[in-house]
Tab-separated table of C-alpha atoms in Angstrom:
chain	number	residue	atom	x	y	z
A	1	UNK	CA	26.824	-9.501	-35.794
A	2	UNK	CA	27.400	-5.933	-34.737
A	3	UNK	CA	25.964	-5.197	-31.459
A	4	UNK	CA	26.886	-1.802	-28.930
A	5	UNK	CA	27.384	-2.535	-25.261
A	6	UNK	CA	26.531	0.349	-22.529
A	7	UNK	CA	25.195	0.560	-18.893
A	8	UNK	CA	24.812	3.032	-16.033
A	9	UNK	CA	22.556	5.461	-17.303
A	10	UNK	CA	21.080	6.256	-13.653
A	11	UNK	CA	18.699	8.680	-15.336
A	12	UNK	CA	17.347	10.921	-13.058
A	13	UNK	CA	20.800	11.263	-11.112
A	14	UNK	CA	21.468	14.250	-8.893
A	15	UNK	CA	24.606	15.066	-8.370
A	16	UNK	CA	25.769	17.653	-5.423
A	17	UNK	CA	22.319	18.797	-5.930
A	18	UNK	CA	22.203	19.395	-9.789
A	19	UNK	CA	19.529	17.427	-11.838
A	20	UNK	CA	21.559	15.777	-14.678
A	21	UNK	CA	18.608	15.107	-16.659
A	22	UNK	CA	19.539	17.804	-19.421
A	23	UNK	CA	23.319	16.349	-19.659
A	24	UNK	CA	21.620	12.714	-20.014
A	25	UNK	CA	19.621	13.821	-22.697
A	26	UNK	CA	22.340	15.679	-24.359
A	27	UNK	CA	24.663	12.446	-24.275
A	28	UNK	CA	21.763	9.809	-24.996
A	29	UNK	CA	20.953	12.149	-28.457
A	30	UNK	CA	24.698	11.518	-29.004
A	31	UNK	CA	24.474	7.925	-28.397
A	32	UNK	CA	21.842	8.300	-31.035
A	33	UNK	CA	23.800	9.398	-33.611
A	34	UNK	CA	26.403	6.968	-33.097
A	35	UNK	CA	24.051	4.064	-33.644
A	36	UNK	CA	23.376	5.858	-36.875
A	37	UNK	CA	27.025	5.659	-38.018
A	38	UNK	CA	27.546	2.278	-36.962
A	39	UNK	CA	24.546	0.436	-37.659
A	40	UNK	CA	24.339	-1.752	-34.735
A	41	UNK	CA	22.027	-5.140	-34.781
A	42	UNK	CA	21.144	-4.746	-31.533
A	43	UNK	CA	22.045	-3.029	-28.068
A	44	UNK	CA	23.097	-3.941	-24.821
A	45	UNK	CA	21.759	-1.878	-21.815
A	46	UNK	CA	23.776	-3.786	-18.511
A	47	UNK	CA	21.811	-2.139	-15.704
A	48	UNK	CA	21.536	0.689	-14.077
A	49	UNK	CA	18.887	2.286	-16.075
A	50	UNK	CA	17.207	4.096	-14.089
A	51	UNK	CA	19.483	6.224	-10.198
A	52	UNK	CA	16.402	4.671	-7.849
A	53	UNK	CA	13.958	2.453	-8.040
A	54	UNK	CA	11.270	5.737	-7.820
A	55	UNK	CA	12.535	7.745	-11.131
A	56	UNK	CA	11.467	11.199	-11.265
A	57	UNK	CA	8.816	11.555	-14.487
A	58	UNK	CA	11.639	13.552	-16.379
A	59	UNK	CA	13.737	10.376	-16.350
A	60	UNK	CA	11.014	7.914	-17.674
A	61	UNK	CA	10.216	10.021	-20.205
A	62	UNK	CA	13.549	10.314	-21.182
A	63	UNK	CA	14.101	6.536	-21.266
A	64	UNK	CA	10.873	6.168	-22.789
A	65	UNK	CA	11.555	8.577	-25.780
A	66	UNK	CA	15.506	7.493	-26.229
A	67	UNK	CA	13.845	3.847	-26.513
A	68	UNK	CA	11.369	4.339	-28.909
A	69	UNK	CA	13.660	6.105	-31.430
A	70	UNK	CA	16.013	2.867	-30.990
A	71	UNK	CA	13.271	0.236	-30.966
A	72	UNK	CA	10.805	1.813	-33.475
A	73	UNK	CA	12.018	4.717	-35.175
A	74	UNK	CA	15.670	2.977	-36.140
A	75	UNK	CA	14.194	-0.923	-35.142
A	76	UNK	CA	17.166	-2.112	-33.654
A	77	UNK	CA	16.618	-4.882	-31.062
A	78	UNK	CA	17.403	-3.188	-27.686
A	79	UNK	CA	18.355	-6.116	-24.731
A	80	UNK	CA	18.316	-4.337	-21.304
A	81	UNK	CA	18.474	-5.998	-17.933
A	82	UNK	CA	17.858	-4.129	-14.298
A	83	UNK	CA	20.639	-2.917	-12.059
A	84	UNK	CA	20.548	-2.810	-8.414
A	85	UNK	CA	19.364	0.652	-8.767
A	86	UNK	CA	16.775	-0.055	-10.471
A	87	UNK	CA	13.338	-1.365	-9.459
A	88	UNK	CA	13.409	-4.692	-11.455
A	89	UNK	CA	9.630	-4.645	-10.793
A	90	UNK	CA	8.867	-1.610	-12.424
A	91	UNK	CA	11.112	-2.483	-15.493
A	92	UNK	CA	9.189	-6.238	-16.420
A	93	UNK	CA	6.158	-4.112	-17.087
A	94	UNK	CA	5.181	-4.598	-20.173
A	95	UNK	CA	7.922	-6.929	-21.185
A	96	UNK	CA	5.980	-9.863	-22.458
A	97	UNK	CA	4.366	-7.982	-25.503
A	98	UNK	CA	7.457	-5.680	-26.239
A	99	UNK	CA	9.394	-9.010	-26.860
A	100	UNK	CA	7.307	-8.839	-30.157
A	101	UNK	CA	9.398	-6.191	-31.220
A	102	UNK	CA	12.520	-7.008	-29.772
A	103	UNK	CA	12.656	-4.650	-26.775
A	104	UNK	CA	14.112	-7.277	-24.076
A	105	UNK	CA	13.561	-5.762	-21.141
A	106	UNK	CA	14.725	-8.300	-18.122
A	107	UNK	CA	13.464	-6.857	-14.799
A	108	UNK	CA	13.707	-10.166	-12.445
A	109	UNK	CA	15.877	-13.007	-12.293
A	110	UNK	CA	14.048	-15.857	-14.173
A	111	UNK	CA	15.061	-19.454	-12.733
A	112	UNK	CA	15.781	-20.524	-15.969
A	113	UNK	CA	17.377	-18.482	-18.609
A	114	UNK	CA	16.467	-18.549	-21.830
A	115	UNK	CA	18.611	-16.815	-24.706
A	116	UNK	CA	17.813	-14.167	-26.682
A	117	UNK	CA	18.760	-14.966	-30.256
A	118	UNK	CA	19.826	-12.468	-32.512
A	119	UNK	CA	21.672	-12.958	-35.930
A	120	UNK	CA	23.305	-15.956	-34.718
A	121	UNK	CA	24.599	-14.636	-31.084
A	122	UNK	CA	22.901	-16.131	-27.856
A	123	UNK	CA	22.331	-13.612	-25.244
A	124	UNK	CA	21.421	-14.302	-21.786
A	125	UNK	CA	20.428	-11.791	-19.602
A	126	UNK	CA	21.272	-11.943	-15.842
A	127	UNK	CA	19.963	-8.963	-13.980
A	128	UNK	CA	21.257	-7.941	-10.577
A	129	UNK	CA	19.591	-10.014	-7.778
A	130	UNK	CA	20.741	-10.376	-4.143
A	131	UNK	CA	21.978	-13.621	-2.761
A	132	UNK	CA	18.801	-14.285	-0.974
A	133	UNK	CA	16.736	-14.060	-3.625
A	134	UNK	CA	18.718	-16.701	-6.251
A	135	UNK	CA	19.118	-18.975	-3.122
A	136	UNK	CA	15.679	-18.808	-3.122
A	137	UNK	CA	14.967	-19.282	-6.369
A	138	UNK	CA	17.327	-22.075	-7.003
A	139	UNK	CA	16.148	-23.820	-3.423
A	140	UNK	CA	20.071	-23.690	-2.133
A	141	UNK	CA	20.580	-22.872	0.779
A	142	UNK	CA	24.371	-22.909	0.514
A	143	UNK	CA	24.201	-19.503	-1.267
A	144	UNK	CA	25.299	-17.032	0.812
A	145	UNK	CA	27.343	-14.465	-1.265
A	146	UNK	CA	26.955	-12.655	-5.190
A	147	UNK	CA	29.824	-15.466	-6.079
A	148	UNK	CA	27.774	-17.854	-5.078
A	149	UNK	CA	24.857	-16.611	-6.684
A	150	UNK	CA	26.411	-15.957	-9.524
A	151	UNK	CA	27.986	-19.429	-10.066
A	152	UNK	CA	24.888	-21.104	-9.353
A	153	UNK	CA	23.369	-19.084	-12.362
A	154	UNK	CA	26.212	-19.628	-14.596
A	155	UNK	CA	26.265	-23.418	-13.797
A	156	UNK	CA	22.210	-23.322	-14.506
A	157	UNK	CA	23.017	-21.895	-18.265
A	158	UNK	CA	25.878	-24.187	-18.605
A	159	UNK	CA	23.293	-27.045	-18.564
A	160	UNK	CA	21.691	-26.328	-22.105
A	161	UNK	CA	24.279	-23.444	-23.225
A	162	UNK	CA	25.218	-24.635	-27.245
A	163	UNK	CA	29.105	-24.259	-26.963
A	164	UNK	CA	29.434	-23.968	-31.453
A	165	UNK	CA	27.444	-20.347	-31.058
A	166	UNK	CA	28.541	-17.834	-30.009
A	167	UNK	CA	27.106	-16.738	-26.300
A	168	UNK	CA	26.979	-13.339	-24.972
A	169	UNK	CA	26.048	-12.479	-20.944
A	170	UNK	CA	25.006	-9.614	-19.932
A	171	UNK	CA	25.299	-9.002	-15.933
A	172	UNK	CA	25.173	-6.113	-13.280
A	173	UNK	CA	28.342	-7.359	-10.754
A	174	UNK	CA	31.191	-6.327	-9.222
A	175	UNK	CA	34.171	-8.649	-10.539
A	176	UNK	CA	37.013	-8.830	-8.200
A	177	UNK	CA	40.105	-6.472	-8.949
A	178	UNK	CA	37.981	-3.982	-10.547
A	179	UNK	CA	38.398	-0.374	-10.469
A	180	UNK	CA	35.443	1.413	-8.034
A	181	UNK	CA	34.760	5.079	-7.711
A	182	UNK	CA	32.226	7.351	-5.670
A	183	UNK	CA	29.354	7.144	-7.458
A	184	UNK	CA	28.538	3.412	-7.024
A	185	UNK	CA	26.468	1.632	-4.404
A	186	UNK	CA	28.280	-0.763	-2.808
A	187	UNK	CA	26.362	-4.417	-3.294
A	188	UNK	CA	27.308	-6.316	-0.041
A	189	UNK	CA	29.763	-5.214	2.879
A	190	UNK	CA	32.958	-6.723	2.568
A	191	UNK	CA	34.037	-8.892	-0.320
A	192	UNK	CA	30.452	-10.632	-0.542
A	193	UNK	CA	29.791	-8.362	-2.969
A	194	UNK	CA	32.117	-9.544	-5.323
A	195	UNK	CA	32.291	-12.070	-7.925
A	196	UNK	CA	35.384	-13.458	-10.064
A	197	UNK	CA	35.784	-13.272	-13.453
A	198	UNK	CA	36.858	-17.064	-14.507
A	199	UNK	CA	32.816	-17.697	-13.499
A	200	UNK	CA	32.547	-15.883	-17.325
A	201	UNK	CA	34.873	-18.643	-18.910
A	202	UNK	CA	31.676	-20.077	-21.044
A	203	UNK	CA	30.707	-17.056	-22.471
A	204	UNK	CA	32.820	-15.484	-25.654
A	205	UNK	CA	32.021	-12.088	-23.871
A	206	UNK	CA	30.301	-11.149	-20.562
A	207	UNK	CA	28.748	-7.543	-20.850
A	208	UNK	CA	28.786	-5.941	-18.083
A	209	UNK	CA	27.509	-2.842	-15.843
A	210	UNK	CA	27.937	-1.303	-12.165
A	211	UNK	CA	31.969	-0.084	-11.975
A	212	UNK	CA	31.746	3.138	-13.852
A	213	UNK	CA	34.667	2.971	-15.482
A	214	UNK	CA	35.180	1.628	-19.331
A	215	UNK	CA	38.409	0.648	-17.632
A	216	UNK	CA	37.353	-1.044	-14.615
A	217	UNK	CA	39.008	-3.937	-15.467
A	218	UNK	CA	41.405	-5.761	-18.126
A	219	UNK	CA	40.092	-8.766	-19.752
A	220	UNK	CA	40.237	-11.097	-22.665
A	221	UNK	CA	36.494	-11.417	-22.669
A	222	UNK	CA	34.867	-9.642	-19.333
A	223	UNK	CA	33.842	-5.890	-19.959
A	224	UNK	CA	32.758	-2.999	-18.289
A	225	UNK	CA	31.083	-0.522	-20.949
A	226	UNK	CA	31.347	2.062	-18.181
A	227	UNK	CA	28.990	4.775	-17.575
A	228	UNK	CA	26.621	7.132	-19.048
A	229	UNK	CA	28.049	10.463	-17.753
A	230	UNK	CA	30.901	11.435	-15.023
A	231	UNK	CA	28.847	10.952	-11.598
A	232	UNK	CA	31.529	12.011	-9.079
A	233	UNK	CA	34.557	13.953	-9.080
A	234	UNK	CA	36.542	10.678	-8.507
A	235	UNK	CA	35.936	9.749	-12.714
A	236	UNK	CA	37.012	13.415	-13.338
A	237	UNK	CA	40.052	11.755	-15.415
A	238	UNK	CA	37.839	9.291	-17.180
A	239	UNK	CA	36.534	8.923	-20.929
A	240	UNK	CA	33.327	8.002	-21.116
A	241	UNK	CA	32.648	5.677	-23.985
A	242	UNK	CA	30.505	2.569	-25.530
A	243	UNK	CA	31.765	-0.487	-26.882
A	244	UNK	CA	31.137	-1.675	-29.960
A	245	UNK	CA	31.497	-5.130	-30.859
A	246	UNK	CA	32.170	-7.118	-34.359
A	247	UNK	CA	31.855	-10.666	-33.345
A	248	UNK	CA	31.683	-13.126	-35.725
A	249	UNK	CA	30.020	-16.983	-36.052
A	250	UNK	CA	33.005	-18.912	-33.804
A	251	UNK	CA	32.942	-16.245	-30.797
A	252	UNK	CA	35.751	-14.261	-31.534
A	253	UNK	CA	35.578	-10.618	-31.502
A	254	UNK	CA	36.831	-7.245	-31.751
A	255	UNK	CA	36.169	-3.967	-29.496
A	256	UNK	CA	35.680	-0.594	-30.669
A	257	UNK	CA	35.760	1.900	-27.856
A	258	UNK	CA	33.355	5.198	-29.065
A	259	UNK	CA	33.849	8.017	-26.804
A	260	UNK	CA	30.953	9.840	-25.429
A	261	UNK	CA	31.903	13.707	-25.439
A	262	UNK	CA	29.494	15.755	-22.574
A	263	UNK	CA	28.225	19.073	-22.405
A	264	UNK	CA	29.467	19.911	-19.656
A	265	UNK	CA	32.614	17.722	-18.121
A	266	UNK	CA	33.011	17.341	-14.659
A	267	UNK	CA	36.574	17.717	-13.632
A	268	UNK	CA	39.055	19.376	-11.328
A	269	UNK	CA	41.154	22.881	-10.773
A	270	UNK	CA	43.491	23.822	-8.480
A	271	UNK	CA	45.154	26.983	-7.717
A	272	UNK	CA	45.612	30.336	-5.589
A	273	UNK	CA	42.012	32.129	-5.825
A	274	UNK	CA	43.724	35.500	-7.169
A	275	UNK	CA	44.892	33.085	-10.301
A	276	UNK	CA	41.632	31.175	-10.772
A	277	UNK	CA	40.056	34.770	-10.558
A	278	UNK	CA	42.571	36.233	-13.321
A	279	UNK	CA	40.757	36.769	-16.607
A	280	UNK	CA	44.152	35.525	-18.617
A	281	UNK	CA	43.400	32.220	-16.741
A	282	UNK	CA	39.268	31.678	-16.921
A	283	UNK	CA	39.154	32.932	-20.732
A	284	UNK	CA	40.524	30.155	-21.602
A	285	UNK	CA	38.329	27.315	-19.288
A	286	UNK	CA	35.271	26.349	-20.134
A	287	UNK	CA	32.992	28.313	-17.508
A	288	UNK	CA	29.721	26.243	-17.614
A	289	UNK	CA	31.662	22.654	-16.632
A	290	UNK	CA	30.566	21.111	-13.516
A	291	UNK	CA	33.797	21.956	-10.967
A	292	UNK	CA	35.898	20.817	-7.961
A	293	UNK	CA	37.729	23.967	-6.978
A	294	UNK	CA	41.238	23.365	-4.337
A	295	UNK	CA	42.534	26.681	-3.238
A	296	UNK	CA	46.141	26.483	-2.435
A	297	UNK	CA	45.840	29.689	-0.639
A	298	UNK	CA	46.651	29.353	3.491
A	299	UNK	CA	45.229	33.104	4.714
A	300	UNK	CA	41.517	33.480	5.043
A	301	UNK	CA	39.243	34.315	1.701
A	302	UNK	CA	35.776	36.481	2.498
A	303	UNK	CA	32.996	34.230	0.948
A	304	UNK	CA	35.602	32.402	-1.968
A	305	UNK	CA	32.750	29.649	-3.430
A	306	UNK	CA	30.000	32.565	-4.132
A	307	UNK	CA	33.009	34.760	-5.954
A	308	UNK	CA	34.161	31.741	-7.697
A	309	UNK	CA	30.260	31.597	-8.895
A	310	UNK	CA	30.284	34.639	-10.255
A	311	UNK	CA	33.045	33.304	-12.956
A	312	UNK	CA	32.571	29.609	-12.791
A	313	UNK	CA	28.375	28.805	-12.144
A	314	UNK	CA	29.055	25.478	-11.589
A	315	UNK	CA	31.200	25.205	-9.116
A	316	UNK	CA	30.023	21.949	-6.726
A	317	UNK	CA	32.726	21.525	-4.667
A	318	UNK	CA	35.377	23.355	-3.301
A	319	UNK	CA	38.085	22.731	-0.511
A	320	UNK	CA	41.661	24.015	0.594
A	321	UNK	CA	44.835	21.855	0.267
A	322	UNK	CA	46.731	23.161	3.116
A	323	UNK	CA	42.953	22.248	5.260
A	324	UNK	CA	42.849	18.969	4.188
A	325	UNK	CA	45.857	18.103	4.874
A	326	UNK	CA	45.984	19.497	8.102
A	327	UNK	CA	42.875	17.380	8.953
A	328	UNK	CA	45.123	14.523	7.812
A	329	UNK	CA	47.797	15.181	10.092
A	330	UNK	CA	45.933	15.332	13.397
A	331	UNK	CA	44.445	11.798	12.412
A	332	UNK	CA	47.810	10.212	12.708
A	333	UNK	CA	49.111	13.348	15.431
A	334	UNK	CA	51.677	11.497	17.725
A	335	UNK	CA	52.047	12.894	20.851
A	336	UNK	CA	55.647	13.732	21.476
A	337	UNK	CA	57.331	13.515	25.372
A	338	UNK	CA	59.884	16.696	24.067
A	339	UNK	CA	61.299	16.783	27.978
A	340	UNK	CA	64.646	17.755	26.081
A	341	UNK	CA	62.685	20.256	23.945
A	342	UNK	CA	62.332	23.809	24.250
A	343	UNK	CA	58.839	24.712	23.726
A	344	UNK	CA	60.268	27.177	20.406
A	345	UNK	CA	61.178	23.630	19.509
A	346	UNK	CA	58.373	21.387	20.657
A	347	UNK	CA	56.051	24.033	18.486
A	348	UNK	CA	58.274	23.938	15.201
A	349	UNK	CA	57.715	20.176	15.535
A	350	UNK	CA	53.793	20.647	16.379
A	351	UNK	CA	53.920	22.927	13.403
A	352	UNK	CA	55.081	21.072	10.791
A	353	UNK	CA	53.380	17.634	11.616
A	354	UNK	CA	50.289	19.910	11.667
A	355	UNK	CA	51.416	21.766	8.052
A	356	UNK	CA	53.434	20.087	6.691
A	357	UNK	CA	55.179	24.247	5.826
A	358	UNK	CA	58.056	25.857	6.873
A	359	UNK	CA	58.736	26.849	9.590
A	360	UNK	CA	60.943	30.188	8.594
A	361	UNK	CA	62.228	33.042	10.458
A	362	UNK	CA	59.701	35.197	10.553
A	363	UNK	CA	57.428	32.555	12.168
A	364	UNK	CA	60.130	31.368	14.667
A	365	UNK	CA	60.397	35.149	15.322
A	366	UNK	CA	56.875	35.486	16.675
A	367	UNK	CA	56.373	32.399	18.255
A	368	UNK	CA	59.769	33.537	20.446
A	369	UNK	CA	58.281	36.973	21.413
A	370	UNK	CA	54.426	35.042	22.355
A	371	UNK	CA	56.896	32.397	24.444
A	372	UNK	CA	57.884	35.619	26.174
A	373	UNK	CA	55.005	37.127	26.935
A	374	UNK	CA	53.762	34.196	28.067
A	375	UNK	CA	56.514	33.204	30.532
A	376	UNK	CA	56.535	36.869	31.922
A	377	UNK	CA	52.768	37.077	32.725
A	378	UNK	CA	53.096	33.496	34.399
A	379	UNK	CA	56.112	34.980	37.012
A	380	UNK	CA	53.811	37.505	37.690
């Protein structure tokens, strides 16, 4: 059978003050086109359908519209779980009768997880749950971390799992060693939020959500699909996609990625202000993309973001390369004793350490004049 693995839609997401709903709507309709082309037997959504527990009305309407098109119009079974951003209770609403049309939304973790059977494959839904919830649910006081919790959950599943059939786990977790980004919410302080990939050994395929890169880990059977869109500039170089899985009766499978191309990309550009404002440069750019701009200029520029937005309307973040470099150097600046250095040598050392720029002859001449002037005033 063929199923598609997606996750981390984060409907209702705000990025740098911009609602992403319009772009999410565009991308989800692109997703519908992929479904029409691939004709899968099921869709898996591995958590974080919404960006927060009380989503805006537009996000709720968008999810309702997309799930209706997939499940009713296209008659494709949907299996979804809640993530750490979702409200488990809200997603669980009406789930008992939605199952009659093969729309399975598992908001809350069950004590005993029964598989969902679709065309010979057993899907086990493990929605996100804090270790304390699992500890109480399983009456096990030894559960203190997400590793403990997942180990207990999978241990319970193993008691009844049919190892002679393909088994798929759908979860929302941070696998140890996975590549994270700035837009993901930390599950727990320290390492207690991580789980190890070996826990998922009983399953033919593990479909995970939470990490936003589709290449977050390299594993033979454990996969992230990545997020629907780029939600931070740390994801600027990622290529978003969904996983298309063709699974055989013995549990072996192949994975194909289908790219999700956004209406407006999120990317970074770097250059001097005059260069970026030059028509010969910007006419080659997609001007309505969401941008992080890094300026290389050293001097003062009056209202740079205002001027840049006249050409690039969606500049979301602006920084100066030298400002960032200078800040880092201030943090690690070591105090030099300098008993055997002249005032000019001390300043030259200070300047290079603070700015990472050359102290050329012109700058030296200015400082010689300044130091000489200060000394004359001190002698008066």
